mmCIF file of N, CA and C in Angstrom:
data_model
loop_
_atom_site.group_PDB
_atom_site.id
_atom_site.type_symbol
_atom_site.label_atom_id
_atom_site.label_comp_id
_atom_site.label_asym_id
_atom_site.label_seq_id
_atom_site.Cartn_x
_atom_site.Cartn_y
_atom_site.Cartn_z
ATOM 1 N N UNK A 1 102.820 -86.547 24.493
ATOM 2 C CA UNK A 1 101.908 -85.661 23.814
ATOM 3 C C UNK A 1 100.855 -85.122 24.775
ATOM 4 N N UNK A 2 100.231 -86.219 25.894
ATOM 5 C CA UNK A 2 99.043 -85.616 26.397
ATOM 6 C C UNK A 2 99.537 -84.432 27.513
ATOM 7 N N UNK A 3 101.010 -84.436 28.049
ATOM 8 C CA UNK A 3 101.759 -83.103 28.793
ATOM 9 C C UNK A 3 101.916 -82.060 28.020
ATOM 10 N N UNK A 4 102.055 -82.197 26.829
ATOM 11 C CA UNK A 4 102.178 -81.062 26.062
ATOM 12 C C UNK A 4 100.733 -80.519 25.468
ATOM 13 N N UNK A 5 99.869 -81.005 25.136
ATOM 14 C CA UNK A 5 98.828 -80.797 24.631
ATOM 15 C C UNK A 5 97.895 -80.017 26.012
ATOM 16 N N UNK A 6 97.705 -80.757 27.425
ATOM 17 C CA UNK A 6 97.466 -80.497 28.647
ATOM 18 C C UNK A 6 98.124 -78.966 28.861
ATOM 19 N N UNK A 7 99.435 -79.104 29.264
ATOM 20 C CA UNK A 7 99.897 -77.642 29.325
ATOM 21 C C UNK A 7 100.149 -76.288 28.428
ATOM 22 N N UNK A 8 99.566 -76.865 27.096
ATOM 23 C CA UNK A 8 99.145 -75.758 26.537
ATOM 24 C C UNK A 8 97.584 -75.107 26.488
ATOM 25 N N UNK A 9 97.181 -76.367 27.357
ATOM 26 C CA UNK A 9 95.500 -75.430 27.217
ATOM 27 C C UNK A 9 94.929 -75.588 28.905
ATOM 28 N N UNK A 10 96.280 -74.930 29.437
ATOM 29 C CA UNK A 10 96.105 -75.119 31.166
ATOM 30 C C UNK A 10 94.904 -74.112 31.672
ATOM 31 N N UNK A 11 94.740 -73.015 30.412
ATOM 32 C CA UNK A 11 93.920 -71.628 30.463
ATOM 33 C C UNK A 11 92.374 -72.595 30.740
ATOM 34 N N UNK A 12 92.535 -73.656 29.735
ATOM 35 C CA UNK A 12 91.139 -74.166 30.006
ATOM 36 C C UNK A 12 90.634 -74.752 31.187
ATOM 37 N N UNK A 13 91.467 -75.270 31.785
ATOM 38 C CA UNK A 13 90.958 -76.159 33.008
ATOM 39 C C UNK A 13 90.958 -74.890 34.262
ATOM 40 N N UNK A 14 91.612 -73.899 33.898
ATOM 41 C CA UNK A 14 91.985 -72.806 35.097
ATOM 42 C C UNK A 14 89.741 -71.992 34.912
ATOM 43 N N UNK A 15 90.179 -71.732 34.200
ATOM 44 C CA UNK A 15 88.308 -71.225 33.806
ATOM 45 C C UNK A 15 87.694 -71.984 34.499
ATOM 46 N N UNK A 16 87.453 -73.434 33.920
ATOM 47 C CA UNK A 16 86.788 -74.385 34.271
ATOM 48 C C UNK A 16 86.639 -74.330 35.701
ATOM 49 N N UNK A 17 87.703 -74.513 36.705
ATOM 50 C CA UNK A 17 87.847 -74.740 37.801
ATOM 51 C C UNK A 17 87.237 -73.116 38.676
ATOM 52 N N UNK A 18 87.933 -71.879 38.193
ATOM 53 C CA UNK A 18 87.219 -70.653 38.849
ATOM 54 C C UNK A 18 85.419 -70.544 38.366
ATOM 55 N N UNK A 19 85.220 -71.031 37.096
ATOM 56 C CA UNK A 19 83.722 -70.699 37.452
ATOM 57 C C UNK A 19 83.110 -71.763 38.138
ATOM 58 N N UNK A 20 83.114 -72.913 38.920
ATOM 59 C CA UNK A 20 82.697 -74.047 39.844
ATOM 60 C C UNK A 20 82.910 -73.485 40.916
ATOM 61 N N UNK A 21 83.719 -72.608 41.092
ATOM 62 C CA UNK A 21 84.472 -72.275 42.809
ATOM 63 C C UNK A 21 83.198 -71.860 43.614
ATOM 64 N N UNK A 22 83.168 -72.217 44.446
ATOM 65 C CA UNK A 22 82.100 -71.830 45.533
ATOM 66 C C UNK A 22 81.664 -70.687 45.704
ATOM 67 N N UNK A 23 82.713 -69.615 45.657
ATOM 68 C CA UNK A 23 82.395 -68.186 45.605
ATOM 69 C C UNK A 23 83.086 -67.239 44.765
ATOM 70 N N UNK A 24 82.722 -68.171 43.454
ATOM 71 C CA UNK A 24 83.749 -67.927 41.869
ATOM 72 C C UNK A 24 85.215 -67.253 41.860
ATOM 73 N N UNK A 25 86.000 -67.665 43.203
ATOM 74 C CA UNK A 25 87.302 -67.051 42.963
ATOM 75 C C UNK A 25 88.400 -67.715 43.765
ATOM 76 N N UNK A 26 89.542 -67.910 43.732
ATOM 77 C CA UNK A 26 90.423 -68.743 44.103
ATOM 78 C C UNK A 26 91.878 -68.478 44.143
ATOM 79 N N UNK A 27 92.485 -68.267 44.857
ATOM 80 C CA UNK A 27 94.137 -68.094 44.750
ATOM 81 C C UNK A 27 94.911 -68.874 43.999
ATOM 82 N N UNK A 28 95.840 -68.599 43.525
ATOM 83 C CA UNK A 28 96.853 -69.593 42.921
ATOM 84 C C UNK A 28 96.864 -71.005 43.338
ATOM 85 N N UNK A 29 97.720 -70.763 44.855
ATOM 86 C CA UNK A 29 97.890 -72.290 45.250
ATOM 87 C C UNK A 29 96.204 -73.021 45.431
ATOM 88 N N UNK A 30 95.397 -72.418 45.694
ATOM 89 C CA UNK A 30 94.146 -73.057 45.721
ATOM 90 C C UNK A 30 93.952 -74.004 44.106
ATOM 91 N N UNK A 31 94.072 -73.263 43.042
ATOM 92 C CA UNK A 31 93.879 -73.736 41.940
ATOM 93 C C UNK A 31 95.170 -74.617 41.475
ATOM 94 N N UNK A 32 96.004 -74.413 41.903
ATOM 95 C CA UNK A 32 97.338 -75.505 41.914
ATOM 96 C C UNK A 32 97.206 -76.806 42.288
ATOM 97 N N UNK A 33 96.426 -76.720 43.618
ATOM 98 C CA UNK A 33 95.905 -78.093 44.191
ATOM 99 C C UNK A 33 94.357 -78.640 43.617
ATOM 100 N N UNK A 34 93.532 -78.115 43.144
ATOM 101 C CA UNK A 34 92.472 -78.016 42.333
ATOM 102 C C UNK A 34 92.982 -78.825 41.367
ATOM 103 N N UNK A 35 93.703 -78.284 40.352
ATOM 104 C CA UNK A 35 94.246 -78.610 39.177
ATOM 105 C C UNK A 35 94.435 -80.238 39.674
ATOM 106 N N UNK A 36 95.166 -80.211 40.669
ATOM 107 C CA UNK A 36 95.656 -81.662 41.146
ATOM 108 C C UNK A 36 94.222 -82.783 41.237
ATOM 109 N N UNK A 37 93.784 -82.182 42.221
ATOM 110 C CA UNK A 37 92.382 -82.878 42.834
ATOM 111 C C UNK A 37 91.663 -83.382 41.695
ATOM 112 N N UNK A 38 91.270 -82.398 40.852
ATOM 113 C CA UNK A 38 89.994 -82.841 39.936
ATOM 114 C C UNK A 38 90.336 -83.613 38.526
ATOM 115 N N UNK A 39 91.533 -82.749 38.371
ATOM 116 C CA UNK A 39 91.696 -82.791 36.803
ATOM 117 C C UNK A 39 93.318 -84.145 36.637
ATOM 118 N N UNK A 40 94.124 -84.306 37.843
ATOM 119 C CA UNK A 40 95.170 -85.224 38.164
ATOM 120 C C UNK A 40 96.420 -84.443 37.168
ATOM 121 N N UNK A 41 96.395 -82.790 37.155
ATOM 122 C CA UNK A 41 97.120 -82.502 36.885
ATOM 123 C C UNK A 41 98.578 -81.885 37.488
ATOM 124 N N UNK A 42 99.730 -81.899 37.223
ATOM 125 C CA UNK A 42 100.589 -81.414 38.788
ATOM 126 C C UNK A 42 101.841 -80.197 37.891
ATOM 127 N N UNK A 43 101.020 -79.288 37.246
ATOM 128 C CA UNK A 43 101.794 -78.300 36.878
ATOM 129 C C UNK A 43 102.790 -77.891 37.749
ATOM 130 N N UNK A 44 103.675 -77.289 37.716
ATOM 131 C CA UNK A 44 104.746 -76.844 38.631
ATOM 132 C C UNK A 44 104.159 -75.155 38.473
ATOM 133 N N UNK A 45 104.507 -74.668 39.899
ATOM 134 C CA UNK A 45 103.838 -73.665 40.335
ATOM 135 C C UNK A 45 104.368 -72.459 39.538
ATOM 136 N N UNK A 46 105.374 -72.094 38.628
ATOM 137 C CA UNK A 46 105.778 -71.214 38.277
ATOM 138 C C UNK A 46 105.050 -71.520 36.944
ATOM 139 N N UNK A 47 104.624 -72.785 36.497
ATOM 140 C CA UNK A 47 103.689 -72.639 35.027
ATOM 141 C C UNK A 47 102.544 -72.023 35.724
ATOM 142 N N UNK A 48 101.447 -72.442 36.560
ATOM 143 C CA UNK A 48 100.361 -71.590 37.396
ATOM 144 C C UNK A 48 100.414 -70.202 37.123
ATOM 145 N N UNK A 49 101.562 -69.323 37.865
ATOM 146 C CA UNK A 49 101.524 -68.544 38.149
ATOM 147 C C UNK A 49 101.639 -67.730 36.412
ATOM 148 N N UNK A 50 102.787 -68.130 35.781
ATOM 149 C CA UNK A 50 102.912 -67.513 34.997
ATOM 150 C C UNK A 50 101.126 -67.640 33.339
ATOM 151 N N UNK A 51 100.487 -68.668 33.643
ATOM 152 C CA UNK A 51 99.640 -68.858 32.991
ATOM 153 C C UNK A 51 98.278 -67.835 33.367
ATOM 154 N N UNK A 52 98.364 -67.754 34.504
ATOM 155 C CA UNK A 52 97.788 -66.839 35.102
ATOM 156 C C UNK A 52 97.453 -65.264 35.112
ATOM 157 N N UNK A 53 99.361 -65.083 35.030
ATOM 158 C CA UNK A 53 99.388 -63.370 34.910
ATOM 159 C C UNK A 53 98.843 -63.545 32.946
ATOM 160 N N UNK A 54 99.376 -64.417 32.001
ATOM 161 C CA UNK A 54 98.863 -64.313 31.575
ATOM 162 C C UNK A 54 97.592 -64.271 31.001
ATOM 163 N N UNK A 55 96.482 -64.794 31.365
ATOM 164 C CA UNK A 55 94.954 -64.849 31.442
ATOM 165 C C UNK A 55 94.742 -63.189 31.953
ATOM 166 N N UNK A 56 95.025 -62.986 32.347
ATOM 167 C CA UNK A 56 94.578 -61.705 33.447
ATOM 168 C C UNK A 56 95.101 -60.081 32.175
ATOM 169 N N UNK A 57 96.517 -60.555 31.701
ATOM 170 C CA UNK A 57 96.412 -59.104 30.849
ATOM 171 C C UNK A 57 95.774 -59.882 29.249
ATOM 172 N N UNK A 58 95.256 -60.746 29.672
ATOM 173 C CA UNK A 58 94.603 -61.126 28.394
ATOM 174 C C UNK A 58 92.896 -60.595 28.482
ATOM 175 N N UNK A 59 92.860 -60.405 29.401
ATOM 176 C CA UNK A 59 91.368 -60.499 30.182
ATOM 177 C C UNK A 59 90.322 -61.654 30.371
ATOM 178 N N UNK A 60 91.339 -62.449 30.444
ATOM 179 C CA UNK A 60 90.164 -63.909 31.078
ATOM 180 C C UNK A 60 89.822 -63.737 31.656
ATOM 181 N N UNK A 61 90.507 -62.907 32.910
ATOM 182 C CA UNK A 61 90.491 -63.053 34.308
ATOM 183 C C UNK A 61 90.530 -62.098 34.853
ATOM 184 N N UNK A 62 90.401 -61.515 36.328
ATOM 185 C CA UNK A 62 90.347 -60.905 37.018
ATOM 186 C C UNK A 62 91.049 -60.892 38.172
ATOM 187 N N UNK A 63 91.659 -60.188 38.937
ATOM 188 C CA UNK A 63 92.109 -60.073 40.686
ATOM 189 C C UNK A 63 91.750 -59.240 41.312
ATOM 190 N N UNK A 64 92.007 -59.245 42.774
ATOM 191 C CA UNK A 64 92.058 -58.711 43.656
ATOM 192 C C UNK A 64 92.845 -59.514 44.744
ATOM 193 N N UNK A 65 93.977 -58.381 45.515
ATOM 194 C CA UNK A 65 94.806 -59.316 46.669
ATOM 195 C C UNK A 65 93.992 -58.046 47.596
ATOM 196 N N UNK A 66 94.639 -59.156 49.024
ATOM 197 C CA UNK A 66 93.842 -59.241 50.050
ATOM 198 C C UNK A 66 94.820 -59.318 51.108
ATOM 199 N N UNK A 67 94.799 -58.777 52.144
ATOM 200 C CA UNK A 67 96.229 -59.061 53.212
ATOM 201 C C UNK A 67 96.466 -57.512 52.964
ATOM 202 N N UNK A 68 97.063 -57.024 53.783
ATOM 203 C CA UNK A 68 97.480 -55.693 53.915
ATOM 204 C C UNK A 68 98.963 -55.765 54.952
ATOM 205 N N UNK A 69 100.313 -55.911 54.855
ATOM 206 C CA UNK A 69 101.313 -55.803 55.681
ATOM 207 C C UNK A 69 100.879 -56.419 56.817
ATOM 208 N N UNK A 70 101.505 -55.876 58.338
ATOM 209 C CA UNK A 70 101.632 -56.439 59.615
ATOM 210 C C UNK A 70 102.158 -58.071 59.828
ATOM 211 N N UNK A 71 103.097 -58.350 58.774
ATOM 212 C CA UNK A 71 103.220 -59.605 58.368
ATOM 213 C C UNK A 71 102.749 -60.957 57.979
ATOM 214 N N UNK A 72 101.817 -60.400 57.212
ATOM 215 C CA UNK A 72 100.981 -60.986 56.444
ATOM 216 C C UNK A 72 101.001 -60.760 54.632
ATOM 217 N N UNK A 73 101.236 -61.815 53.869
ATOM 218 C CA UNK A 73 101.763 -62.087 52.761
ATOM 219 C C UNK A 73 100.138 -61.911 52.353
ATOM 220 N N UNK A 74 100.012 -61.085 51.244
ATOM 221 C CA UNK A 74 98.646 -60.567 50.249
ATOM 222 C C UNK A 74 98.408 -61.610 49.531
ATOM 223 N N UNK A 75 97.458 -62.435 49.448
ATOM 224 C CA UNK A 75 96.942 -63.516 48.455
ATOM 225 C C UNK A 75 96.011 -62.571 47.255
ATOM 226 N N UNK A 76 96.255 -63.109 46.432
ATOM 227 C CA UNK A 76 95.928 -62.530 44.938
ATOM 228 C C UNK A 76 94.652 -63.387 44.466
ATOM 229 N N UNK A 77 93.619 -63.347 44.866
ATOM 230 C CA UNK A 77 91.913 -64.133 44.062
ATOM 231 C C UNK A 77 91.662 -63.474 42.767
ATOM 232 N N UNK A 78 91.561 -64.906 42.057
ATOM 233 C CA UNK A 78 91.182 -64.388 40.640
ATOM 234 C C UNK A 78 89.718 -64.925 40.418
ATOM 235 N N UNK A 79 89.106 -64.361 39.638
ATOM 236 C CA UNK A 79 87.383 -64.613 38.811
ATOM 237 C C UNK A 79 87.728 -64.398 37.333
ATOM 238 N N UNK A 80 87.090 -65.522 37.206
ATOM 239 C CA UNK A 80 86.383 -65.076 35.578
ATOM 240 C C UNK A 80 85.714 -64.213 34.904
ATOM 241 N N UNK A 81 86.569 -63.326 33.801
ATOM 242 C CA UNK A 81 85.824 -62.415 32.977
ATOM 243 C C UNK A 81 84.484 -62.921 32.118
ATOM 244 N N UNK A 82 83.241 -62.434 31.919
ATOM 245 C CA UNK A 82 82.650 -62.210 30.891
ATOM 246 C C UNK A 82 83.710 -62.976 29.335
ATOM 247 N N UNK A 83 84.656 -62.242 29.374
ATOM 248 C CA UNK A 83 85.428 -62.620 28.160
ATOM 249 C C UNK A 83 85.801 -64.296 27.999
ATOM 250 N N UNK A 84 86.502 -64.231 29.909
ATOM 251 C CA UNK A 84 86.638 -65.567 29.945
ATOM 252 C C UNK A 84 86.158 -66.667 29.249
ATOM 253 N N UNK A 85 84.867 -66.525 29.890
ATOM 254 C CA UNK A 85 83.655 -67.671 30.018
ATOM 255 C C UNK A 85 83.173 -67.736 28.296
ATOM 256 N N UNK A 86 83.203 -66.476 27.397
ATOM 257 C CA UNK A 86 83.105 -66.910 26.309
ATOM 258 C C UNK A 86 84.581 -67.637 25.369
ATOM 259 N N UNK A 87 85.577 -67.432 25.770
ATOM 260 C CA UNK A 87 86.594 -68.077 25.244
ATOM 261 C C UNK A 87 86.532 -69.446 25.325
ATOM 262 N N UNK A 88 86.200 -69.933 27.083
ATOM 263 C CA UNK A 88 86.000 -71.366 27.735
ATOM 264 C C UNK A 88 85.112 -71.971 26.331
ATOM 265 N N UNK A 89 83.703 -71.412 26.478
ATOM 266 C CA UNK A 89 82.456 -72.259 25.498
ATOM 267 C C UNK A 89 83.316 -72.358 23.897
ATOM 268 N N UNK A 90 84.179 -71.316 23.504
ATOM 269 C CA UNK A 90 84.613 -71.038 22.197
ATOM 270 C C UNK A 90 85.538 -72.515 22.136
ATOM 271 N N UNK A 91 86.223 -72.536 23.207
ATOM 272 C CA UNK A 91 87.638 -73.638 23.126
ATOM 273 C C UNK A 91 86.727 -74.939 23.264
ATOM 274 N N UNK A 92 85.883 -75.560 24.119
ATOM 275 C CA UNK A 92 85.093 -76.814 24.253
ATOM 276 C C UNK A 92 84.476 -77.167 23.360
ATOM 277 N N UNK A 93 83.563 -75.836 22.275
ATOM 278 C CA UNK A 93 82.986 -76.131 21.129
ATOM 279 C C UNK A 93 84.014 -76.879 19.764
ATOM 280 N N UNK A 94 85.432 -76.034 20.044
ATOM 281 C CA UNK A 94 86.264 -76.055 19.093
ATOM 282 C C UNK A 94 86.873 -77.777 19.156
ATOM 283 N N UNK A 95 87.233 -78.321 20.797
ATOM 284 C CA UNK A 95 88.160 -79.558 21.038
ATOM 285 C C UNK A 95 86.548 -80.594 20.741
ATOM 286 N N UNK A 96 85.295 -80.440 20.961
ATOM 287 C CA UNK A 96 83.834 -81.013 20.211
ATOM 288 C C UNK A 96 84.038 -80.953 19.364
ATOM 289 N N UNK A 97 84.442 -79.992 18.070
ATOM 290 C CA UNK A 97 84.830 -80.316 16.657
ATOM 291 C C UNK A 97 85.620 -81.092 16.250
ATOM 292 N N UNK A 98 86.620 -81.062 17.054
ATOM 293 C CA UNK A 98 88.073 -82.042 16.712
ATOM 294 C C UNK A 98 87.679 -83.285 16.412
ATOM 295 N N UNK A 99 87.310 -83.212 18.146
ATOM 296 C CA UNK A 99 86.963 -84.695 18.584
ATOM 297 C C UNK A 99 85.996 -85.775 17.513
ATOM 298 N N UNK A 100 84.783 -85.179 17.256
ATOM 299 C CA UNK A 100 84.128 -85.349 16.324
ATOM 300 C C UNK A 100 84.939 -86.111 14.719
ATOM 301 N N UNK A 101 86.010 -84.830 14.616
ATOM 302 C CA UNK A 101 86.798 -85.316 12.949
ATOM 303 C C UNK A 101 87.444 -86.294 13.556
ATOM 304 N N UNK A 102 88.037 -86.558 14.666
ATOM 305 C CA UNK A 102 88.707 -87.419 14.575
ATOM 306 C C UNK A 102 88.584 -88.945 14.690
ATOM 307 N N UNK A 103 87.015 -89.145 15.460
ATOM 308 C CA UNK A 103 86.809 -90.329 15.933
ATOM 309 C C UNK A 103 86.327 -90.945 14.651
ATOM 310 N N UNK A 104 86.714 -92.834 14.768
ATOM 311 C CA UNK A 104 86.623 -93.304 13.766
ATOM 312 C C UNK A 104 85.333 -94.427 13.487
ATOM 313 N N UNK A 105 85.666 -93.987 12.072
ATOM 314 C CA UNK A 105 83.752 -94.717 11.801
ATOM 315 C C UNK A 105 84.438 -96.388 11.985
ATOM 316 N N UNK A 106 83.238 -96.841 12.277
ATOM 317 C CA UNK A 106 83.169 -98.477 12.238
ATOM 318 C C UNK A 106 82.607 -99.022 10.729
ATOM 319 N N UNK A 107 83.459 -99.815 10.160
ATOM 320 C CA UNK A 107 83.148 -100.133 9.018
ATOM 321 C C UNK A 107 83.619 -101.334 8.328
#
């Protein structure tokens, strides 16, 4: 349950992790290993990527790639939308509600 529950709200920890970023933006594999580091999560890189493009035509998120030819592969940095950051507070307030119904009284 906690892989399935985890990788359906990968959007959350991806927020989480770009608005902390040092200079609020981060490449894929940066946040791939992030994901790893902080949170001990080890998505496989095609969930990343694809969670990603989705955030972005959702408007969580934002890009810009970087690299221009001469054999050099363009890295893609994403930031957090405005929209983002209110979805993030919307979803933490919401899993605070849960959490709340669910924990049990002592009695």
């Amino acid at each position: 349950m906690k892989k399935y529950l985890t990788l359906e709200n990968l959007w959350i920890y991806i927020i989480k992790l770009l608005s902390e970023a040092p200079n609020g933006e981060m490449y894929a594999y940066e946040i791939k290993k992030a994901l790893h580091l902080q949170f001990g999560l080890r998505p496989a890189t095609v969930t990343v990527y694809s969670v990603l493009y989705r955030m972005e035509k959702e408007g969580l998120l934002q890009s810009r790639s970087t690299g221009t030819g001469l054999g050099r592969l363009s890295k893609r940095y994403y930031t957090v939308t405005d929209k983002g950051m209110r979805e993030l507070q919307q979803a933490v307030d919401f899993i605070d509600e849960v959490r709340s119904k669910l924990q049990m009284t002592k009695g």
